């Protein structure tokens, strides 16, 4: 098989480490800024494995005339033209659920770090202000058990996040296009409309895919409905957030802060408005690493090899999204 990896995170050594069987196939590797090189030198690609942040548009699909499968390395596949791929009889798959525990852990980390003001507290010790900050914090810091966590979206990661938050005694509410009444008791969550969730939550955590309807959903109106003491958490996609609106909300004390694993556009440059020094003490950032733990990576490559063998054997593919 002619197999191509189009990714900024996948490297040959890792692929062969987890899937040594691929050494028997014709495998090529390209970074996301090498689209033209890929198209010109890998036209016979049959299986395209693409970074969740990558794009497989009509131009690429048309150029790869032997293409049979486009497979996201992660859960997201918003950059893949799934409709056009289906028209060309090309399957599109993702790694649904592969990183639910990993991302939920990062979500919880960001919540706790926001509550404890972990970054500014860490720096205060280095600055010799430990006692000063301790005195200011006396009787002020909340525990997660005192908080209401609002989940926007209720997929695999949100459900795992709900379980973690429940374990620490938080009240969990959610909103979603579809209400999952049968799951509410299992995950100890209550359904709310979006407006109700924004008004009631101490943490608003994003767990939806980027679509035409959700892109930039965290705008001025959205943020104005949150509590002034609430935090925004985003371990989903940076494109869900209007950066200018969040910047203004933090600068003007409209919300208490934010914990972000993702910022758009990626890669994040120093001139991104959210890296403004004036709001630095209100942000907790991780560098889009929530879903790339060693266990998640093992699961990713296991799923990839499974779908490769299914395609070769003519069996139904796992996690097909088109």
GROMACS .gro file of C-alpha atoms in nm:
model
  322
    1UNK     CA    1   0.000   0.000   0.000
    2UNK     CA    2   0.107   0.358  -0.064
    3UNK     CA    3   0.064   0.533   0.271
    4UNK     CA    4   0.123   0.899   0.352
    5UNK     CA    5   0.140   1.077   0.688
    6UNK     CA    6   0.064   1.449   0.662
    7UNK     CA    7   0.134   1.581   1.009
    8UNK     CA    8   0.335   1.815   1.229
    9UNK     CA    9   0.349   1.567   1.517
   10UNK     CA   10   0.405   1.228   1.354
   11UNK     CA   11   0.762   1.120   1.292
   12UNK     CA   12   0.886   0.814   1.109
   13UNK     CA   13   1.062   0.662   1.410
   14UNK     CA   14   0.743   0.675   1.622
   15UNK     CA   15   0.526   0.528   1.348
   16UNK     CA   16   0.760   0.234   1.294
   17UNK     CA   17   0.797   0.188   1.668
   18UNK     CA   18   0.424   0.136   1.714
   19UNK     CA   19   0.345  -0.015   1.373
   20UNK     CA   20   0.655  -0.207   1.257
   21UNK     CA   21   0.438  -0.380   0.995
   22UNK     CA   22   0.436  -0.055   0.796
   23UNK     CA   23   0.799  -0.110   0.699
   24UNK     CA   24   0.664  -0.353   0.438
   25UNK     CA   25   0.463  -0.073   0.275
   26UNK     CA   26   0.558   0.238   0.080
   27UNK     CA   27   0.528   0.508   0.348
   28UNK     CA   28   0.602   0.880   0.310
   29UNK     CA   29   0.598   1.163   0.562
   30UNK     CA   30   0.519   1.532   0.510
   31UNK     CA   31   0.472   1.833   0.737
   32UNK     CA   32   0.158   2.046   0.709
   33UNK     CA   33   0.346   2.321   0.524
   34UNK     CA   34   0.454   2.071   0.255
   35UNK     CA   35   0.119   2.034   0.079
   36UNK     CA   36   0.260   2.112  -0.266
   37UNK     CA   37   0.546   1.868  -0.215
   38UNK     CA   38   0.304   1.597  -0.105
   39UNK     CA   39   0.082   1.651  -0.408
   40UNK     CA   40   0.373   1.646  -0.650
   41UNK     CA   41   0.562   1.348  -0.505
   42UNK     CA   42   0.294   1.127  -0.350
   43UNK     CA   43   0.017   1.127  -0.609
   44UNK     CA   44  -0.022   0.750  -0.577
   45UNK     CA   45  -0.118   0.776  -0.207
   46UNK     CA   46  -0.393   0.532  -0.117
   47UNK     CA   47  -0.412   0.595   0.259
   48UNK     CA   48  -0.368   0.949   0.393
   49UNK     CA   49  -0.321   0.992   0.767
   50UNK     CA   50  -0.358   1.356   0.858
   51UNK     CA   51  -0.287   1.572   1.162
   52UNK     CA   52  -0.614   1.673   1.332
   53UNK     CA   53  -0.513   2.033   1.262
   54UNK     CA   54  -0.444   1.963   0.894
   55UNK     CA   55  -0.654   2.015   0.583
   56UNK     CA   56  -0.751   1.778   0.305
   57UNK     CA   57  -0.945   1.996   0.064
   58UNK     CA   58  -1.083   1.934  -0.284
   59UNK     CA   59  -0.750   2.023  -0.445
   60UNK     CA   60  -0.564   1.759  -0.246
   61UNK     CA   61  -0.837   1.499  -0.289
   62UNK     CA   62  -0.842   1.551  -0.665
   63UNK     CA   63  -0.462   1.538  -0.685
   64UNK     CA   64  -0.435   1.204  -0.502
   65UNK     CA   65  -0.615   0.999  -0.764
   66UNK     CA   66  -0.564   0.660  -0.595
   67UNK     CA   67  -0.693   0.775  -0.256
   68UNK     CA   68  -0.913   0.527  -0.068
   69UNK     CA   69  -0.901   0.652   0.290
   70UNK     CA   70  -0.839   0.979   0.475
   71UNK     CA   71  -0.784   0.915   0.845
   72UNK     CA   72  -0.749   1.185   1.110
   73UNK     CA   73  -0.472   1.105   1.356
   74UNK     CA   74  -0.688   1.255   1.629
   75UNK     CA   75  -1.054   1.307   1.702
   76UNK     CA   76  -1.102   1.630   1.505
   77UNK     CA   77  -1.153   1.621   1.130
   78UNK     CA   78  -1.288   1.969   1.058
   79UNK     CA   79  -1.011   2.029   0.803
   80UNK     CA   80  -1.119   1.735   0.587
   81UNK     CA   81  -1.380   1.792   0.317
   82UNK     CA   82  -1.586   1.490   0.419
   83UNK     CA   83  -1.870   1.563   0.177
   84UNK     CA   84  -1.643   1.585  -0.127
   85UNK     CA   85  -1.452   1.276  -0.013
   86UNK     CA   86  -1.780   1.083   0.003
   87UNK     CA   87  -1.868   1.199  -0.347
   88UNK     CA   88  -1.536   1.054  -0.463
   89UNK     CA   89  -1.606   0.728  -0.273
   90UNK     CA   90  -1.322   0.798  -0.028
   91UNK     CA   91  -1.375   0.697   0.334
   92UNK     CA   92  -1.297   0.943   0.614
   93UNK     CA   93  -1.230   0.809   0.966
   94UNK     CA   94  -1.117   0.953   1.297
   95UNK     CA   95  -0.992   0.825   1.632
   96UNK     CA   96  -1.310   0.884   1.828
   97UNK     CA   97  -1.269   0.850   2.205
   98UNK     CA   98  -0.898   0.774   2.187
   99UNK     CA   99  -0.798   1.073   2.403
  100UNK     CA  100  -1.099   1.114   2.630
  101UNK     CA  101  -0.914   1.043   2.954
  102UNK     CA  102  -0.606   1.244   2.857
  103UNK     CA  103  -0.800   1.557   2.758
  104UNK     CA  104  -1.033   1.529   3.056
  105UNK     CA  105  -0.727   1.520   3.283
  106UNK     CA  106  -0.596   1.840   3.124
  107UNK     CA  107  -0.940   1.999   3.157
  108UNK     CA  108  -0.939   1.920   3.528
  109UNK     CA  109  -0.581   2.044   3.559
  110UNK     CA  110  -0.675   2.379   3.406
  111UNK     CA  111  -0.977   2.414   3.635
  112UNK     CA  112  -0.774   2.347   3.948
  113UNK     CA  113  -0.490   2.570   3.828
  114UNK     CA  114  -0.735   2.854   3.775
  115UNK     CA  115  -0.888   2.807   4.120
  116UNK     CA  116  -0.549   2.796   4.292
  117UNK     CA  117  -0.393   3.073   4.078
  118UNK     CA  118  -0.112   2.829   4.027
  119UNK     CA  119   0.105   3.027   3.784
  120UNK     CA  120   0.107   3.354   3.977
  121UNK     CA  121   0.150   3.162   4.302
  122UNK     CA  122   0.448   2.974   4.160
  123UNK     CA  123   0.608   3.299   4.047
  124UNK     CA  124   0.542   3.468   4.381
  125UNK     CA  125   0.763   3.216   4.558
  126UNK     CA  126   1.050   3.290   4.320
  127UNK     CA  127   0.990   3.662   4.375
  128UNK     CA  128   1.017   3.627   4.754
  129UNK     CA  129   0.648   3.712   4.805
  130UNK     CA  130   0.530   3.378   4.944
  131UNK     CA  131   0.394   3.510   5.275
  132UNK     CA  132   0.235   3.812   5.109
  133UNK     CA  133   0.042   3.596   4.863
  134UNK     CA  134  -0.049   3.344   5.132
  135UNK     CA  135  -0.201   3.619   5.344
  136UNK     CA  136  -0.398   3.758   5.049
  137UNK     CA  137  -0.525   3.408   4.969
  138UNK     CA  138  -0.646   3.330   5.321
  139UNK     CA  139  -1.015   3.231   5.306
  140UNK     CA  140  -1.042   3.335   4.941
  141UNK     CA  141  -0.958   3.028   4.732
  142UNK     CA  142  -1.252   2.802   4.649
  143UNK     CA  143  -1.251   2.425   4.621
  144UNK     CA  144  -1.390   2.254   4.314
  145UNK     CA  145  -1.655   2.096   4.537
  146UNK     CA  146  -1.803   2.445   4.578
  147UNK     CA  147  -1.828   2.500   4.203
  148UNK     CA  148  -2.072   2.432   3.925
  149UNK     CA  149  -1.900   2.303   3.611
  150UNK     CA  150  -2.083   2.367   3.284
  151UNK     CA  151  -1.995   2.144   2.991
  152UNK     CA  152  -2.080   2.266   2.641
  153UNK     CA  153  -2.109   1.949   2.437
  154UNK     CA  154  -2.143   1.601   2.583
  155UNK     CA  155  -1.922   1.364   2.389
  156UNK     CA  156  -1.659   1.122   2.516
  157UNK     CA  157  -1.428   1.386   2.664
  158UNK     CA  158  -1.709   1.580   2.832
  159UNK     CA  159  -1.845   1.262   2.988
  160UNK     CA  160  -1.504   1.169   3.126
  161UNK     CA  161  -1.464   1.527   3.255
  162UNK     CA  162  -1.800   1.497   3.429
  163UNK     CA  163  -1.682   1.182   3.606
  164UNK     CA  164  -1.362   1.351   3.726
  165UNK     CA  165  -1.552   1.657   3.848
  166UNK     CA  166  -1.808   1.439   4.024
  167UNK     CA  167  -1.527   1.261   4.204
  168UNK     CA  168  -1.417   1.594   4.351
  169UNK     CA  169  -1.769   1.690   4.453
  170UNK     CA  170  -1.850   1.951   4.188
  171UNK     CA  171  -2.199   2.002   4.053
  172UNK     CA  172  -2.200   1.929   3.679
  173UNK     CA  173  -2.442   2.064   3.421
  174UNK     CA  174  -2.428   2.036   3.043
  175UNK     CA  175  -2.581   2.162   2.722
  176UNK     CA  176  -2.582   1.990   2.386
  177UNK     CA  177  -2.775   1.991   2.059
  178UNK     CA  178  -2.921   1.658   2.167
  179UNK     CA  179  -3.024   1.599   2.526
  180UNK     CA  180  -2.901   1.264   2.661
  181UNK     CA  181  -3.162   1.198   2.927
  182UNK     CA  182  -3.065   0.832   2.956
  183UNK     CA  183  -2.705   0.928   3.038
  184UNK     CA  184  -2.778   1.202   3.290
  185UNK     CA  185  -2.815   0.969   3.587
  186UNK     CA  186  -2.510   0.764   3.490
  187UNK     CA  187  -2.286   1.071   3.471
  188UNK     CA  188  -2.465   1.264   3.748
  189UNK     CA  189  -2.529   1.568   3.528
  190UNK     CA  190  -2.822   1.801   3.472
  191UNK     CA  191  -2.928   1.947   3.139
  192UNK     CA  192  -2.946   2.324   3.094
  193UNK     CA  193  -3.002   2.556   2.801
  194UNK     CA  194  -2.689   2.743   2.690
  195UNK     CA  195  -2.802   3.067   2.854
  196UNK     CA  196  -2.884   2.889   3.178
  197UNK     CA  197  -2.547   2.714   3.177
  198UNK     CA  198  -2.357   3.039   3.122
  199UNK     CA  199  -2.547   3.211   3.404
  200UNK     CA  200  -2.500   2.927   3.655
  201UNK     CA  201  -2.148   2.794   3.590
  202UNK     CA  202  -1.828   2.874   3.775
  203UNK     CA  203  -1.642   2.696   3.495
  204UNK     CA  204  -1.760   2.693   3.134
  205UNK     CA  205  -1.576   2.413   2.954
  206UNK     CA  206  -1.588   2.372   2.576
  207UNK     CA  207  -1.628   2.023   2.428
  208UNK     CA  208  -1.766   2.071   2.077
  209UNK     CA  209  -1.624   2.036   1.728
  210UNK     CA  210  -1.558   2.336   1.505
  211UNK     CA  211  -1.843   2.383   1.258
  212UNK     CA  212  -1.995   2.682   1.082
  213UNK     CA  213  -2.229   2.711   1.380
  214UNK     CA  214  -1.967   2.683   1.655
  215UNK     CA  215  -1.671   2.874   1.509
  216UNK     CA  216  -1.622   3.187   1.718
  217UNK     CA  217  -1.914   3.093   1.944
  218UNK     CA  218  -1.734   3.238   2.245
  219UNK     CA  219  -1.795   3.600   2.151
  220UNK     CA  220  -1.889   3.918   2.335
  221UNK     CA  221  -2.248   3.807   2.388
  222UNK     CA  222  -2.143   3.463   2.515
  223UNK     CA  223  -1.891   3.607   2.759
  224UNK     CA  224  -2.131   3.874   2.883
  225UNK     CA  225  -2.366   3.599   3.006
  226UNK     CA  226  -2.098   3.435   3.224
  227UNK     CA  227  -2.047   3.516   3.589
  228UNK     CA  228  -1.778   3.776   3.660
  229UNK     CA  229  -1.621   3.515   3.890
  230UNK     CA  230  -1.630   3.236   3.628
  231UNK     CA  231  -1.352   3.081   3.423
  232UNK     CA  232  -1.356   2.969   3.059
  233UNK     CA  233  -1.184   2.636   2.986
  234UNK     CA  234  -1.099   2.528   2.632
  235UNK     CA  235  -0.935   2.193   2.558
  236UNK     CA  236  -1.126   2.151   2.233
  237UNK     CA  237  -1.032   2.388   1.947
  238UNK     CA  238  -0.903   2.743   1.948
  239UNK     CA  239  -1.136   2.840   1.663
  240UNK     CA  240  -1.432   2.816   1.900
  241UNK     CA  241  -1.314   3.138   2.066
  242UNK     CA  242  -1.313   3.492   1.932
  243UNK     CA  243  -0.971   3.598   2.061
  244UNK     CA  244  -1.052   3.969   2.064
  245UNK     CA  245  -1.368   3.912   2.264
  246UNK     CA  246  -1.189   3.694   2.522
  247UNK     CA  247  -0.903   3.943   2.545
  248UNK     CA  248  -1.147   4.226   2.615
  249UNK     CA  249  -1.338   4.021   2.872
  250UNK     CA  250  -1.019   3.940   3.063
  251UNK     CA  251  -0.880   4.292   3.036
  252UNK     CA  252  -1.207   4.448   3.156
  253UNK     CA  253  -1.260   4.196   3.442
  254UNK     CA  254  -1.574   4.065   3.274
  255UNK     CA  255  -1.477   3.707   3.372
  256UNK     CA  256  -1.222   3.585   3.625
  257UNK     CA  257  -0.989   3.405   3.387
  258UNK     CA  258  -0.938   3.125   3.137
  259UNK     CA  259  -0.754   2.795   3.108
  260UNK     CA  260  -0.662   2.715   2.748
  261UNK     CA  261  -0.489   2.419   2.589
  262UNK     CA  262  -0.572   2.555   2.244
  263UNK     CA  263  -0.543   2.899   2.089
  264UNK     CA  264  -0.611   2.989   1.726
  265UNK     CA  265  -0.438   3.024   1.493
  266UNK     CA  266  -0.188   2.746   1.546
  267UNK     CA  267   0.108   2.757   1.570
  268UNK     CA  268   0.058   3.032   1.827
  269UNK     CA  269   0.285   3.329   1.758
  270UNK     CA  270   0.416   3.579   2.011
  271UNK     CA  271   0.197   3.852   1.866
  272UNK     CA  272  -0.127   3.664   1.938
  273UNK     CA  273  -0.357   3.904   2.121
  274UNK     CA  274  -0.417   3.653   2.400
  275UNK     CA  275  -0.048   3.669   2.492
  276UNK     CA  276  -0.089   4.031   2.602
  277UNK     CA  277   0.116   4.078   2.920
  278UNK     CA  278  -0.171   4.277   3.073
  279UNK     CA  279  -0.386   3.964   3.103
  280UNK     CA  280  -0.108   3.717   3.175
  281UNK     CA  281  -0.213   3.668   3.538
  282UNK     CA  282  -0.563   3.565   3.427
  283UNK     CA  283  -0.457   3.288   3.192
  284UNK     CA  284  -0.340   2.932   3.246
  285UNK     CA  285  -0.198   2.784   2.926
  286UNK     CA  286  -0.086   2.442   2.811
  287UNK     CA  287   0.062   2.406   2.459
  288UNK     CA  288  -0.205   2.184   2.298
  289UNK     CA  289  -0.071   1.874   2.470
  290UNK     CA  290  -0.390   1.752   2.637
  291UNK     CA  291  -0.448   1.463   2.399
  292UNK     CA  292  -0.097   1.340   2.325
  293UNK     CA  293  -0.007   1.125   2.624
  294UNK     CA  294   0.190   0.807   2.561
  295UNK     CA  295  -0.120   0.595   2.619
  296UNK     CA  296  -0.322   0.803   2.372
  297UNK     CA  297  -0.048   0.772   2.109
  298UNK     CA  298  -0.048   0.393   2.152
  299UNK     CA  299  -0.425   0.391   2.100
  300UNK     CA  300  -0.395   0.613   1.793
  301UNK     CA  301  -0.148   0.386   1.617
  302UNK     CA  302  -0.340   0.076   1.720
  303UNK     CA  303  -0.654   0.220   1.559
  304UNK     CA  304  -0.461   0.324   1.249
  305UNK     CA  305  -0.320  -0.024   1.197
  306UNK     CA  306  -0.661  -0.178   1.262
  307UNK     CA  307  -0.820   0.033   0.990
  308UNK     CA  308  -0.534  -0.035   0.749
  309UNK     CA  309  -0.587  -0.409   0.786
  310UNK     CA  310  -0.965  -0.365   0.759
  311UNK     CA  311  -0.922  -0.176   0.434
  312UNK     CA  312  -0.686  -0.436   0.294
  313UNK     CA  313  -0.922  -0.717   0.398
  314UNK     CA  314  -1.233  -0.540   0.269
  315UNK     CA  315  -1.390  -0.515   0.616
  316UNK     CA  316  -1.600  -0.221   0.750
  317UNK     CA  317  -1.385   0.061   0.883
  318UNK     CA  318  -1.397   0.182   1.242
  319UNK     CA  319  -1.512   0.536   1.324
  320UNK     CA  320  -1.610   0.633   0.970
  321UNK     CA  321  -1.750   0.987   0.973
  322UNK     CA  322  -1.876   1.022   0.616
   0.00000   0.00000   0.00000
